[in-house]
Structure formats: structure tokens, C-alpha cells
Short mmCIF file of C-alpha atoms and ligand atoms in Angstrom, two decimals:
data_model
loop_
_atom_site.label_atom_id
_atom_site.label_comp_id
_atom_site.label_asym_id
_atom_site.label_seq_id
_atom_site.Cartn_x
_atom_site.Cartn_y
_atom_site.Cartn_z
CA MET A 1 0.00 0.00 0.00
CA PRO A 2 1.34 3.49 -0.81
CA VAL A 3 2.36 5.70 2.11
CA SER A 4 2.57 9.47 2.31
CA LEU A 5 4.28 11.64 4.89
CA VAL A 6 3.26 14.94 6.37
CA ILE A 7 6.04 16.62 8.34
CA LEU A 8 5.00 19.45 10.66
CA ALA A 9 7.60 22.19 10.66
CA ALA A 10 5.74 25.47 10.97
CA GLY A 11 6.50 26.28 14.60
CA GLN A 12 8.85 29.07 15.59
CA GLY A 13 10.62 27.28 18.38
CA THR A 14 10.52 30.28 20.71
CA ARG A 15 12.48 28.47 23.41
CA MET A 16 15.46 28.04 21.07
CA ASN A 17 15.98 31.82 21.44
CA SER A 18 17.09 31.98 17.81
CA ASP A 19 16.53 33.77 14.50
CA LEU A 20 16.74 30.39 12.77
CA PRO A 21 13.53 28.32 12.44
CA LYS A 22 13.78 25.46 14.91
CA VAL A 23 13.83 22.62 12.37
CA LEU A 24 16.92 24.13 10.72
CA HIS A 25 19.07 23.79 13.82
CA ARG A 26 21.59 21.05 13.20
CA VAL A 27 22.32 17.70 14.76
CA ALA A 28 25.16 15.68 13.27
CA GLY A 29 25.72 18.37 10.66
CA ALA A 30 22.18 18.13 9.28
CA PRO A 31 19.04 20.19 10.00
CA LEU A 32 16.59 18.48 12.35
CA LEU A 33 14.19 18.45 9.40
CA HIS A 34 16.51 16.13 7.44
CA HIS A 35 16.58 13.65 10.32
CA ALA A 36 12.78 13.50 10.30
CA MET A 37 12.69 13.23 6.51
CA GLN A 38 15.28 10.44 6.60
CA ALA A 39 13.29 8.50 9.19
CA GLY A 40 10.19 8.79 7.00
CA ALA A 41 12.11 8.00 3.80
CA ALA A 42 12.59 4.45 5.09
CA LEU A 43 8.89 3.88 4.26
CA SER A 44 9.55 4.82 0.59
CA PRO A 45 6.72 7.35 0.68
CA GLU A 46 4.85 8.16 -2.49
CA ARG A 47 4.47 11.76 -1.45
CA VAL A 48 6.18 13.88 1.21
CA VAL A 49 4.61 17.15 2.31
CA VAL A 50 6.37 19.57 4.62
CA VAL A 51 4.20 22.08 6.46
CA ALA A 52 6.29 25.25 6.79
CA GLY A 53 5.39 28.47 8.58
CA HIS A 54 8.04 30.42 10.47
CA GLY A 55 10.97 30.93 8.08
CA ALA A 56 9.00 29.12 5.38
CA GLU A 57 11.41 30.07 2.61
CA ALA A 58 14.48 28.72 4.39
CA VAL A 59 12.58 25.64 5.57
CA SER A 60 11.37 24.79 2.06
CA LYS A 61 14.86 25.26 0.68
CA ALA A 62 16.22 22.80 3.25
CA ALA A 63 13.38 20.35 2.58
CA ARG A 64 14.04 20.46 -1.16
CA ALA A 65 17.76 19.98 -0.62
CA TRP A 66 16.91 16.63 0.96
CA ASP A 67 14.07 15.66 -1.38
CA GLU A 68 13.64 17.71 -4.53
CA ALA A 69 10.20 16.26 -5.15
CA CYS A 70 8.70 17.02 -1.75
CA GLY A 71 5.64 19.21 -1.51
CA ILE A 72 5.68 22.34 0.63
CA VAL A 73 2.58 23.95 2.07
CA VAL A 74 2.67 27.11 4.14
CA GLN A 75 0.67 27.40 7.32
CA ALA A 76 0.60 31.18 7.70
CA GLU A 77 -0.73 31.13 11.25
CA GLN A 78 0.08 28.34 13.70
CA LEU A 79 -3.39 27.44 14.84
CA GLY A 80 -2.49 23.96 16.05
CA THR A 81 -1.21 20.59 14.89
CA GLY A 82 -4.59 19.58 13.44
CA HIS A 83 -4.81 22.81 11.46
CA ALA A 84 -1.25 22.19 10.23
CA VAL A 85 -2.19 18.76 8.86
CA ALA A 86 -5.30 20.21 7.20
CA GLN A 87 -3.04 22.58 5.22
CA ALA A 88 -1.47 19.55 3.53
CA ALA A 89 -4.79 18.55 1.92
CA PRO A 90 -4.22 20.18 -1.49
CA ALA A 91 -0.74 18.65 -1.71
CA LEU A 92 -2.18 15.21 -0.95
CA ALA A 93 -5.00 15.41 -3.51
CA GLY A 94 -5.44 12.13 -5.35
CA VAL A 95 -3.09 10.27 -3.03
CA SER A 96 -4.34 6.92 -1.75
CA GLY A 97 -3.08 4.71 1.06
CA ASP A 98 -1.86 5.64 4.52
CA CYS A 99 -0.55 8.94 5.76
CA VAL A 100 2.05 9.22 8.54
CA VAL A 101 2.39 12.52 10.38
CA LEU A 102 5.84 13.31 11.79
CA TYR A 103 7.24 16.37 13.57
CA GLY A 104 10.20 18.15 12.00
CA ASP A 105 11.72 18.69 15.45
CA THR A 106 11.69 15.02 16.47
CA PRO A 107 14.74 13.49 14.83
CA PHE A 108 15.09 9.96 16.20
CA ILE A 109 11.99 7.96 15.28
CA ARG A 110 13.25 4.61 13.97
CA PRO A 111 12.02 3.17 10.66
CA GLU A 112 11.10 -0.06 12.51
CA THR A 113 8.74 1.92 14.73
CA LEU A 114 7.01 3.51 11.74
CA GLU A 115 6.69 0.07 10.14
CA ALA A 116 5.10 -1.27 13.33
CA MET A 117 2.57 1.54 13.12
CA LEU A 118 1.72 0.68 9.51
CA GLU A 119 1.25 -2.97 10.54
CA ALA A 120 -1.07 -1.93 13.36
CA ARG A 121 -3.21 -0.18 10.78
CA ALA A 122 -4.53 -3.63 9.87
CA ARG A 123 -6.30 -3.58 13.27
CA HIS A 124 -7.06 0.14 13.75
CA ALA A 125 -8.24 3.02 11.57
CA VAL A 126 -6.04 5.46 13.49
CA VAL A 127 -2.70 4.48 15.02
CA VAL A 128 -0.85 6.74 17.47
CA LEU A 129 2.74 6.34 18.62
CA GLY A 130 2.97 6.47 22.39
CA PHE A 131 5.74 6.10 24.94
CA GLU A 132 6.09 5.60 28.67
CA ALA A 133 7.50 8.90 29.92
CA ARG A 134 9.88 9.04 32.88
CA ASP A 135 8.68 12.60 33.40
CA PRO A 136 5.35 13.03 31.56
CA GLY A 137 5.45 16.81 32.03
CA ARG A 138 3.20 18.61 29.54
CA TYR A 139 2.84 15.80 27.01
CA GLY A 140 -0.61 14.77 25.82
CA ARG A 141 -1.84 11.69 27.74
CA LEU A 142 -3.12 8.55 26.05
CA ILE A 143 -6.34 7.14 27.52
CA ALA A 144 -5.97 3.51 26.50
CA GLN A 145 -6.86 -0.07 27.43
CA GLY A 146 -3.94 -2.14 26.24
CA GLU A 147 -3.58 -1.46 22.53
CA ALA A 148 -7.04 0.11 22.25
CA LEU A 149 -6.89 3.89 22.34
CA GLU A 150 -9.93 5.76 23.57
CA ARG A 151 -8.70 9.34 23.21
CA ILE A 152 -5.85 11.75 23.76
CA VAL A 153 -6.10 14.47 26.38
CA GLU A 154 -3.78 17.44 26.16
CA PHE A 155 -2.03 18.34 29.40
CA LYS A 156 -3.77 21.72 29.56
CA ASP A 157 -7.18 20.05 29.34
CA ALA A 158 -6.44 17.05 31.55
CA THR A 159 -7.88 16.31 34.99
CA GLU A 160 -5.53 15.48 37.88
CA ALA A 161 -6.31 11.79 37.40
CA GLN A 162 -5.52 12.00 33.67
CA ARG A 163 -2.28 13.87 34.39
CA ALA A 164 -1.18 10.90 36.49
CA ILE A 165 -1.10 8.75 33.33
CA THR A 166 2.46 8.16 32.13
CA LEU A 167 1.62 6.81 28.65
CA CYS A 168 2.20 9.88 26.47
CA ASN A 169 1.61 11.02 22.92
CA SER A 170 4.73 11.27 20.75
CA GLY A 171 2.79 13.20 18.11
CA VAL A 172 3.34 10.60 15.39
CA ILE A 173 0.03 9.43 13.98
CA CYS A 174 -1.01 7.26 11.06
CA ALA A 175 -4.33 6.78 9.29
CA ASP A 176 -5.78 6.37 5.83
CA THR A 177 -5.00 9.63 4.01
CA ALA A 178 -8.56 10.42 2.97
CA LEU A 179 -9.91 9.64 6.44
CA LEU A 180 -7.24 11.75 8.16
CA LEU A 181 -7.92 14.76 5.92
CA ASP A 182 -11.63 14.33 6.43
CA LEU A 183 -11.18 14.22 10.21
CA VAL A 184 -8.85 17.22 10.48
CA GLY A 185 -11.34 19.13 8.36
CA THR A 186 -13.96 18.76 11.07
CA LEU A 187 -11.82 19.67 14.12
CA GLY A 188 -12.95 22.37 16.50
CA ASN A 189 -10.78 24.51 18.76
CA ASP A 190 -12.90 24.60 21.87
CA ASN A 191 -10.13 23.68 24.33
CA ALA A 192 -7.76 25.23 26.84
CA ALA A 193 -5.30 26.33 24.14
CA GLY A 194 -7.88 27.48 21.59
CA GLU A 195 -6.00 25.34 19.02
CA TYR A 196 -7.06 22.78 16.44
CA TYR A 197 -5.59 19.67 18.06
CA LEU A 198 -4.51 16.84 15.77
CA THR A 199 -4.93 14.61 18.80
CA ASP A 200 -8.73 15.07 18.65
CA VAL A 201 -8.92 12.91 15.50
CA VAL A 202 -8.82 9.86 17.79
CA GLU A 203 -12.09 10.74 19.46
CA LEU A 204 -13.65 11.85 16.16
CA ALA A 205 -12.76 8.54 14.52
CA ARG A 206 -14.17 6.57 17.44
CA ARG A 207 -17.43 8.50 17.24
CA ARG A 208 -17.71 7.18 13.69
CA GLY A 209 -17.40 3.66 15.06
CA LEU A 210 -13.76 3.33 13.94
CA SER A 211 -11.07 1.90 16.14
CA ALA A 212 -7.89 3.61 17.30
CA GLY A 213 -4.75 1.90 18.59
CA VAL A 214 -1.44 2.65 20.30
CA VAL A 215 1.99 1.44 19.25
CA THR A 216 4.72 2.22 21.76
CA CYS A 217 8.39 3.01 21.38
CA ASP A 218 11.28 3.90 23.62
CA GLU A 219 11.23 7.44 24.96
CA ALA A 220 14.66 8.06 23.39
CA GLU A 221 13.04 7.89 19.93
CA THR A 222 10.55 10.62 20.71
CA LEU A 223 13.12 13.11 21.99
CA GLY A 224 11.88 16.43 20.66
CA VAL A 225 14.06 19.51 20.47
CA ASN A 226 12.59 22.63 22.06
CA THR A 227 15.67 24.21 23.68
CA ARG A 228 19.39 24.51 23.02
CA ALA A 229 19.96 22.10 25.89
CA GLN A 230 17.77 19.52 24.17
CA LEU A 231 19.64 20.20 20.91
CA ALA A 232 22.89 19.34 22.69
CA GLU A 233 21.22 16.27 24.20
CA ALA A 234 20.07 15.20 20.76
CA GLU A 235 23.59 15.63 19.40
CA ALA A 236 25.02 13.50 22.20
CA ALA A 237 22.37 10.83 21.66
CA PHE A 238 23.05 10.76 17.92
CA GLN A 239 26.82 10.50 18.40
CA ALA A 240 26.53 7.75 21.01
CA ARG A 241 24.44 5.70 18.62
CA ALA A 242 26.62 6.42 15.56
CA ARG A 243 29.76 5.37 17.46
CA ALA A 244 28.16 2.15 18.66
CA GLU A 245 26.97 1.39 15.12
CA ALA A 246 30.42 2.03 13.66
CA LEU A 247 31.99 -0.35 16.19
CA ASP A 248 29.33 -2.97 15.42
CA ASN A 249 30.05 -2.58 11.71
CA GLY A 250 33.72 -3.47 12.22
CA VAL A 251 35.25 -0.01 12.32
CA THR A 252 38.06 0.59 14.80
CA LEU A 253 37.57 3.76 16.84
CA THR A 254 40.58 4.29 19.08
CA ALA A 255 38.70 6.75 21.29
CA PRO A 256 35.05 6.50 20.27
CA GLU A 257 33.84 9.29 22.53
CA THR A 258 36.01 11.81 20.64
CA VAL A 259 34.84 10.97 17.12
CA PHE A 260 31.93 12.95 15.64
CA PHE A 261 29.85 11.60 12.77
CA ALA A 262 27.43 13.34 10.41
CA LEU A 263 23.99 12.01 9.57
CA ASP A 264 25.26 10.59 6.27
CA THR A 265 28.81 9.43 7.17
CA VAL A 266 29.69 6.06 5.66
CA VAL A 267 32.71 4.18 7.05
CA GLY A 268 33.69 0.76 5.69
CA ARG A 269 34.66 -2.33 7.64
CA ASP A 270 38.21 -2.45 9.00
CA ALA A 271 38.70 1.27 8.60
CA ILE A 272 40.62 2.79 11.52
CA ILE A 273 39.59 6.15 12.93
CA GLY A 274 41.95 7.75 15.43
CA PRO A 275 41.06 10.09 18.27
CA ASN A 276 39.42 13.50 17.73
CA VAL A 277 38.25 13.05 14.17
CA VAL A 278 35.29 15.11 12.98
CA PHE A 279 33.16 14.09 9.99
CA GLY A 280 31.12 16.83 8.34
CA PRO A 281 28.40 15.97 5.83
CA GLY A 282 29.07 13.88 2.74
CA VAL A 283 31.99 11.67 3.76
CA THR A 284 32.63 8.12 2.58
CA ILE A 285 35.58 6.16 3.96
CA GLU A 286 36.21 2.82 2.28
CA SER A 287 37.22 -0.38 4.01
CA GLY A 288 40.71 -0.47 5.39
CA ALA A 289 41.42 3.24 5.10
CA GLU A 290 42.96 4.97 8.10
CA ILE A 291 42.14 8.42 9.41
CA ARG A 292 44.66 9.44 12.06
CA ALA A 293 44.11 11.76 15.00
CA PHE A 294 42.74 15.31 14.70
CA CYS A 295 41.42 15.27 11.15
CA HIS A 296 38.43 17.22 9.84
CA LEU A 297 36.66 15.79 6.79
CA GLU A 298 33.64 16.88 4.79
CA GLY A 299 32.28 16.15 1.32
CA CYS A 300 35.09 13.77 0.48
CA HIS A 301 35.82 10.17 -0.45
CA VAL A 302 38.76 8.18 0.90
CA SER A 303 39.47 4.89 -0.86
CA ARG A 304 40.70 1.56 0.41
CA GLY A 305 44.24 1.58 1.75
CA ALA A 306 44.55 5.36 1.87
CA ASP A 307 45.76 7.07 5.02
CA VAL A 308 45.06 10.59 6.17
CA GLY A 309 46.51 12.75 8.92
CA PRO A 310 47.22 13.32 11.71
CA PHE A 311 45.97 16.94 11.49
CA ALA A 312 44.68 16.89 7.92
CA ARG A 313 41.67 18.65 6.47
CA LEU A 314 39.71 17.20 3.57
CA ARG A 315 37.16 19.63 2.16
CA PRO A 316 34.32 19.15 -0.32
CA GLY A 317 35.37 17.49 -3.56
CA ALA A 318 38.51 15.83 -2.16
CA GLU A 319 38.69 12.45 -3.85
CA LEU A 320 41.47 10.14 -2.65
CA ALA A 321 42.07 6.97 -4.70
CA GLU A 322 43.53 3.78 -3.30
CA ASP A 323 46.74 3.96 -1.29
CA VAL A 324 46.94 7.73 -1.34
CA HIS A 325 48.91 9.18 1.55
CA VAL A 326 47.91 12.55 3.00
CA GLY A 327 50.04 13.61 5.94
CA ASN A 328 50.02 16.28 8.61
CA PHE A 329 48.87 19.86 8.02
CA VAL A 330 47.62 19.15 4.52
CA GLU A 331 44.41 20.67 3.16
CA ILE A 332 42.72 19.23 0.10
CA LYS A 333 39.70 20.79 -1.64
CA ASN A 334 37.97 19.89 -4.91
CA ALA A 335 40.95 17.79 -5.98
CA ILE A 336 41.36 14.30 -7.37
CA LEU A 337 44.37 12.38 -6.13
CA GLU A 338 44.91 9.23 -8.20
CA GLU A 339 46.26 5.97 -6.85
CA GLY A 340 49.36 6.15 -4.71
CA VAL A 341 49.76 9.94 -4.65
CA LYS A 342 51.73 11.19 -1.65
CA VAL A 343 51.21 14.60 -0.03
CA GLY A 344 53.12 14.21 3.18
CA HIS A 345 53.27 17.60 4.82
CA LEU A 346 52.12 21.20 4.99
CA SER A 347 50.48 21.50 1.59
CA TYR A 348 47.34 22.94 0.02
CA LEU A 349 45.87 21.26 -3.04
CA GLY A 350 42.74 23.03 -4.27
CA ASP A 351 41.06 22.60 -7.67
CA ALA A 352 43.66 20.08 -8.78
CA ASP A 353 44.10 16.75 -10.56
CA VAL A 354 47.11 14.72 -9.51
CA GLY A 355 48.08 11.63 -11.52
CA GLU A 356 48.95 8.27 -10.00
CA GLY A 357 52.21 7.83 -8.15
CA THR A 358 53.02 11.53 -8.02
CA ASN A 359 54.87 12.90 -5.01
CA ILE A 360 53.99 16.34 -3.71
CA GLY A 361 56.79 17.87 -1.63
CA ALA A 362 56.30 19.63 1.68
CA GLY A 363 54.89 23.13 1.51
CA THR A 364 53.45 22.83 -2.00
CA VAL A 365 50.59 25.19 -2.76
CA THR A 366 48.24 25.25 -5.72
CA CYS A 367 47.60 28.97 -6.12
CA ASN A 368 44.08 28.43 -7.39
CA TYR A 369 42.46 31.79 -6.75
CA ASP A 370 43.33 35.05 -8.51
CA GLY A 371 41.05 37.14 -6.34
CA VAL A 372 38.15 36.76 -8.76
CA MET A 373 38.15 33.27 -10.28
CA LYS A 374 39.28 29.77 -9.36
CA HIS A 375 41.65 27.92 -11.70
CA ARG A 376 42.71 24.30 -11.99
CA THR A 377 46.14 22.73 -11.61
CA ARG A 378 46.80 19.53 -13.55
CA ILE A 379 49.71 17.31 -12.56
CA GLY A 380 50.46 14.11 -14.49
CA LYS A 381 51.50 10.65 -13.36
CA ARG A 382 54.68 9.91 -11.43
CA ALA A 383 55.67 13.56 -11.35
CA PHE A 384 57.80 15.01 -8.56
CA ILE A 385 56.82 18.37 -7.16
CA GLY A 386 59.74 19.76 -5.17
CA SER A 387 59.15 21.12 -1.69
CA ASP A 388 57.68 24.60 -1.49
CA THR A 389 56.57 24.72 -5.11
CA MET A 390 53.92 27.36 -5.85
CA LEU A 391 51.79 26.16 -8.76
CA VAL A 392 50.08 29.26 -10.14
CA ALA A 393 46.92 27.99 -11.80
CA PRO A 394 45.81 27.47 -14.47
CA VAL A 395 48.91 25.38 -15.01
CA THR A 396 49.80 21.86 -16.13
CA VAL A 397 52.75 19.71 -15.10
CA GLY A 398 53.24 16.70 -17.41
CA ASP A 399 53.84 13.03 -16.59
CA GLY A 400 57.16 12.32 -14.97
CA ALA A 401 58.12 16.01 -14.79
CA LEU A 402 59.97 17.53 -11.84
CA THR A 403 59.81 20.97 -10.30
CA GLY A 404 62.72 22.31 -8.27
CA SER A 405 62.17 23.13 -4.62
CA GLY A 406 61.02 26.67 -4.04
CA SER A 407 59.86 27.12 -7.63
CA VAL A 408 57.02 29.41 -8.60
CA ILE A 409 55.54 27.60 -11.60
CA THR A 410 53.58 29.97 -13.84
CA ALA A 411 53.96 28.20 -17.19
CA ASP A 412 53.11 24.64 -18.23
CA VAL A 413 55.83 22.03 -17.69
CA PRO A 414 56.01 19.36 -20.44
CA ALA A 415 56.18 15.66 -19.59
CA GLY A 416 59.62 14.55 -18.46
CA ALA A 417 60.95 18.12 -18.08
CA VAL A 418 62.59 19.78 -15.09
CA ALA A 419 61.24 23.23 -14.27
CA LEU A 420 63.10 25.68 -12.07
CA GLY A 421 61.33 28.88 -11.26
CA ARG A 422 63.50 30.46 -8.60
CA ALA A 423 66.36 32.95 -8.29
CA ARG A 424 69.80 31.55 -9.04
CA GLN A 425 71.91 31.12 -5.91
CA VAL A 426 74.90 33.41 -5.33
CA VAL A 427 77.78 32.36 -3.02
CA LYS A 428 80.24 34.93 -1.52
CA PRO A 429 83.17 33.12 0.14
CA GLY A 430 84.14 34.47 3.58
CA LEU A 431 81.47 37.17 3.63
CA ALA A 432 79.57 35.72 6.59
CA GLN A 433 82.42 36.30 9.03
CA LYS A 434 82.90 39.91 7.90
CA LEU A 435 79.19 40.53 8.21
CA PHE A 436 79.06 39.17 11.78
CA GLU A 437 82.07 41.28 12.81
CA THR A 438 80.44 44.44 11.46
CA LEU A 439 77.17 43.62 13.27
CA ARG A 440 78.88 42.87 16.60
CA ALA A 441 80.78 46.18 16.40
CA LEU A 442 77.48 47.99 15.75
CA LYS A 443 75.84 46.33 18.77
CA ALA A 444 78.79 47.19 21.03
CA ALA A 445 78.63 50.84 19.93
CA GLN A 446 74.89 50.95 20.69
CA ASN A 447 75.34 49.43 24.15
CA LYS A 448 77.84 52.19 25.06
CA ASP A 449 75.31 54.95 24.42
C1 LIG B 501 1.98 17.99 20.74
C2 LIG B 501 0.77 17.10 21.00
C3 LIG B 501 0.96 16.39 22.33
C4 LIG B 501 2.24 15.58 22.32
C5 LIG B 501 3.41 16.49 21.96
C6 LIG B 501 4.64 15.66 21.74
C7 LIG B 501 -1.16 18.18 19.94
C8 LIG B 501 -2.36 19.00 20.17
N1 LIG B 501 -0.41 17.91 21.03
O1 LIG B 501 1.97 18.98 21.74
O2 LIG B 501 -0.13 15.53 22.56
O3 LIG B 501 2.45 14.97 23.56
O4 LIG B 501 3.16 17.20 20.74
O5 LIG B 501 5.76 16.48 21.55
O6 LIG B 501 -0.90 17.77 18.83
N2 LIG B 501 3.20 22.70 14.56
C9 LIG B 501 2.87 23.24 13.34
N3 LIG B 501 1.80 24.09 13.28
C10 LIG B 501 1.05 24.39 14.34
C11 LIG B 501 1.39 23.82 15.58
C12 LIG B 501 2.46 22.97 15.67
O7 LIG B 501 3.53 22.99 12.34
O8 LIG B 501 0.08 25.16 14.18
C13 LIG B 501 4.36 21.79 14.65
C14 LIG B 501 5.44 22.34 15.53
O9 LIG B 501 6.37 23.08 14.78
C15 LIG B 501 6.05 21.08 16.13
C16 LIG B 501 4.89 20.11 16.16
O10 LIG B 501 3.94 20.60 15.25
O11 LIG B 501 7.05 20.53 15.29
C17 LIG B 501 4.30 19.96 17.56
O12 LIG B 501 3.81 21.20 17.97
P1 LIG B 501 3.93 21.68 19.48
O13 LIG B 501 3.32 23.01 19.58
O14 LIG B 501 5.31 21.51 19.96
O15 LIG B 501 2.97 20.62 20.17
P2 LIG B 501 2.88 20.31 21.70
O16 LIG B 501 2.07 21.36 22.35
O17 LIG B 501 4.21 20.04 22.24
CA1 LIG B 502 6.60 20.28 21.42
#
């Protein structure tokens, strides 16, 4: 059966104390919204609709960056979760099957939990995801007998006895799309908050003789982000899980608690990750590669057998083929390093292609930016770039060519050639001693004054 998703992301998130819409705050390098969209994507939804409101433009841009095809509807005024879902109606026109409602600020719902909800739909017209709360606080309370859900009472509207219930509403709800839209279309707002509560669809469905049910999950899955402290908590929870998963998948983490993963980091089996390594978005590390201590990587690919660091920075577009060696204090950006390339120390390679087996000497810089435009440096196979070579792009160094240390290379170097672009050395025998004597005399004269 087809499934659609509605992701509620219109709220301001006042308690974040931020100019940024809440769902754009990041955990593991990705906006909260992407976490929710990823959780929902596991159901292979036919349609995804994001309900934006505060910062709608920025929120839709982020939503589209994750899923180009997703629908965006704008809820101009936040009149409640039920009203928010009703706004999705036009975007869900003609869609059949079930609809799952998620919150954009609740990043950790597991795909297995959503699947359990879809399975429970065989028994109930409306399925709500609940959890046993250690501190039920202001969550909506589920009035249920076993799996059978009678209704949901919001904290504000609850009696003392109802507030004592610890089975709480996560906010995730699933029902047939047409039924859900029909129900949210008939909601009233006669309650303590004066809002159109999505939670009221349970009672409305039951009045029509339909059944509602509860599926439960661990409280950790329903962690919602309302404050910066909860954002930090969410980050810690994500990292703890990502580290445990990496270890389970056969990755060595020398000091797991110091490694930070992004939502989309992929690390192959038998890779070794040293202490204090940070992965930004878009990193793939193949099996058996090694990332040494204190490296920062984003938007890059490190192949089998390559080793990086300590203290290296790989920026977007860094592509390291098999057995490449990148050493300390090296920065690589938008550059392809073919098999076996060595960049051992203190170098910057930006907008470059480096052919297999080439050695890049210490202190080499591709001067890729002229203040206005970026230019590419092309270095062939098995070339030797002497230490402290400045390669002023656009420039090409041919296969097997060599540049002398300290050269500033401004013109193309043909294959097999040696290029020297530096001042010729001058040697003055005996001059050093004379120079020192003159200087010492000067100092002595100054000290007398
Ligand atoms: C809601 C539930 C409550 C549940 C809790 C779980 C209702 C009425 N209450 O309460 O039972 O225990 O979540 O966290 O549904 N949003 C919109 N438009 C709106 C209102 C909200 O998009 O008009 C979005 C918010 O941005 C947020 C989500 O919906 O992502 C939940 O809204 P929030 O106001 O936090 O709901 P709660 O009062 O916490
Ligand atoms: Ca909330």
C-alpha cells in the first residue's frame, strides 16, 4: 500500500531563542528536518509534504535539498497541529493509502517503529505512537486499554487523574490519508489552548465507530528539540548511537567518545579512525582506510588503503584513490588524487588533478584563486613536485616532470621536463664572518650609548 508523509515544521521554536527556524538547527551536521525526513524515507513514501510556517522560505529550501520532489505547504498562522495537517490537503489530492504525520523537530523515530505503526493499521483506523515517559510533564496523555486507544487528552485540558497517566503522545500518527484529511477538516478549537488539536482525531474517529490503537516506542526515539539544551542532548544521543553502530560494523575507533559523525557518514569495515576526528556531511571512507588523530573531513571520499593525517583537512570534492597518503597539516579541496599519490606535509591542493604515483613535496601550494576566479592545476602521473613549489593555476605539469624546490611555476611544464622557477643562488666566500664582525661592532657601539 502506498504511504505518504506529512512533516510538521511550521512552529517558531521560541524556546530556542534563535533567529533560525527550529527545524533548521543542526544535529550531526544536518538540519533536524533532514533527520525526520530520513526516518520517513525508510517507508519509501509516495508523497512527502512539509508544512512550513516560520521561516517558510528557508525551511522549504532545506526540505528540497533533501528531497527535490517534496511538496511544501505554508501554514501562515500556527493554529495547532490539526490545522497544520489540514493545510497539507491540497498537496495530498489524489493520493491513496496511509498517511504518517511526523514532527520536523523530532529526529530519532526509527524506521522499525514507523513500520510497526503501519502494521497496526490492519487492526485500527487510526494508530498513534505512544511512549512511557519518565517525566510526563506537559505531554498529551493517552487514555488507552492495552492497545485500544480511547482518546488523547492534552495536558492543559487534563484532569488530575488523567495527568497521572504516564503513557504519552509522541505526536506521530497514522491513518488512511482520505480519512485523516476528512477528520482534520472537522476539528474544532474549543479547548484550553484554543487550538485545532490533531490529537482530537482519535475521538472523532471513534465517534464514527472506527477503532484507534497505540503502538509504543522507547522514549529516546521521541526526543523532541525545544531548547538549546535539548539540541545538545540530541547531538550526544546521535553520536553515542553512531559510534556504537560504527563499532558494530567493524570499524576501529581508538577513542570512540572523541569521534563525531554526520547524519550521512559512511565508514567501511576495518577502517581505523583515530582520536578526535570530525566528519562533516558527505563523507565516505572505504574499508581499510585509516584516518589518524585530529582530522576534519567533509564532502570527500577516501578509498581503500589510503591514510590521512594526523591533522589533515579534507574539504568538499577531495577524492582520494587507493593507497593515497595525505600527511600532517595538509588541506585538500575539490581535488582528485589518483592511486598512490603522496602529499606528506604542509600543503594545500585546491582545484587540482594529480596523476597516480606523483609525489607532492612539503609546503606545496596550488595557487588556485586570482582574487576573482578559481583555476585548476593539472599534474600528471609519477611527477615530482619539489618542496615549497607554488603552482600558479591554471597550469599543467606533465607526466614524470619535476619541479625544483622553491619554484614558482607559472607556465606549463612538459612531460619529463625539469622546471626551475627560482632565483639563481649566489655564493660569496668568507662574507659571513665579515658581516658578523660588522654587526657585533654595531651592537657594542649601541650598548655604550
Ligand atoms: C503535541 C501534541 C501532544 C504531544 C506532543 C509531543 C497536539 C495538540 N499535542 O503537543 O499531545 O504529547 O506534541 O511532543 O498535537 N506545529 C505546526 N503548526 C502548528 C502547531 C504545531 O507545524 O500550528 C508543529 C510544531 O512546529 C512542532 C509540532 O507541530 O514541530 C508539535 O507542535 P507543538 O506546539 O510543539 O505541540 P505540543 O504542544 O508540544
Ligand atoms: Ca513540542
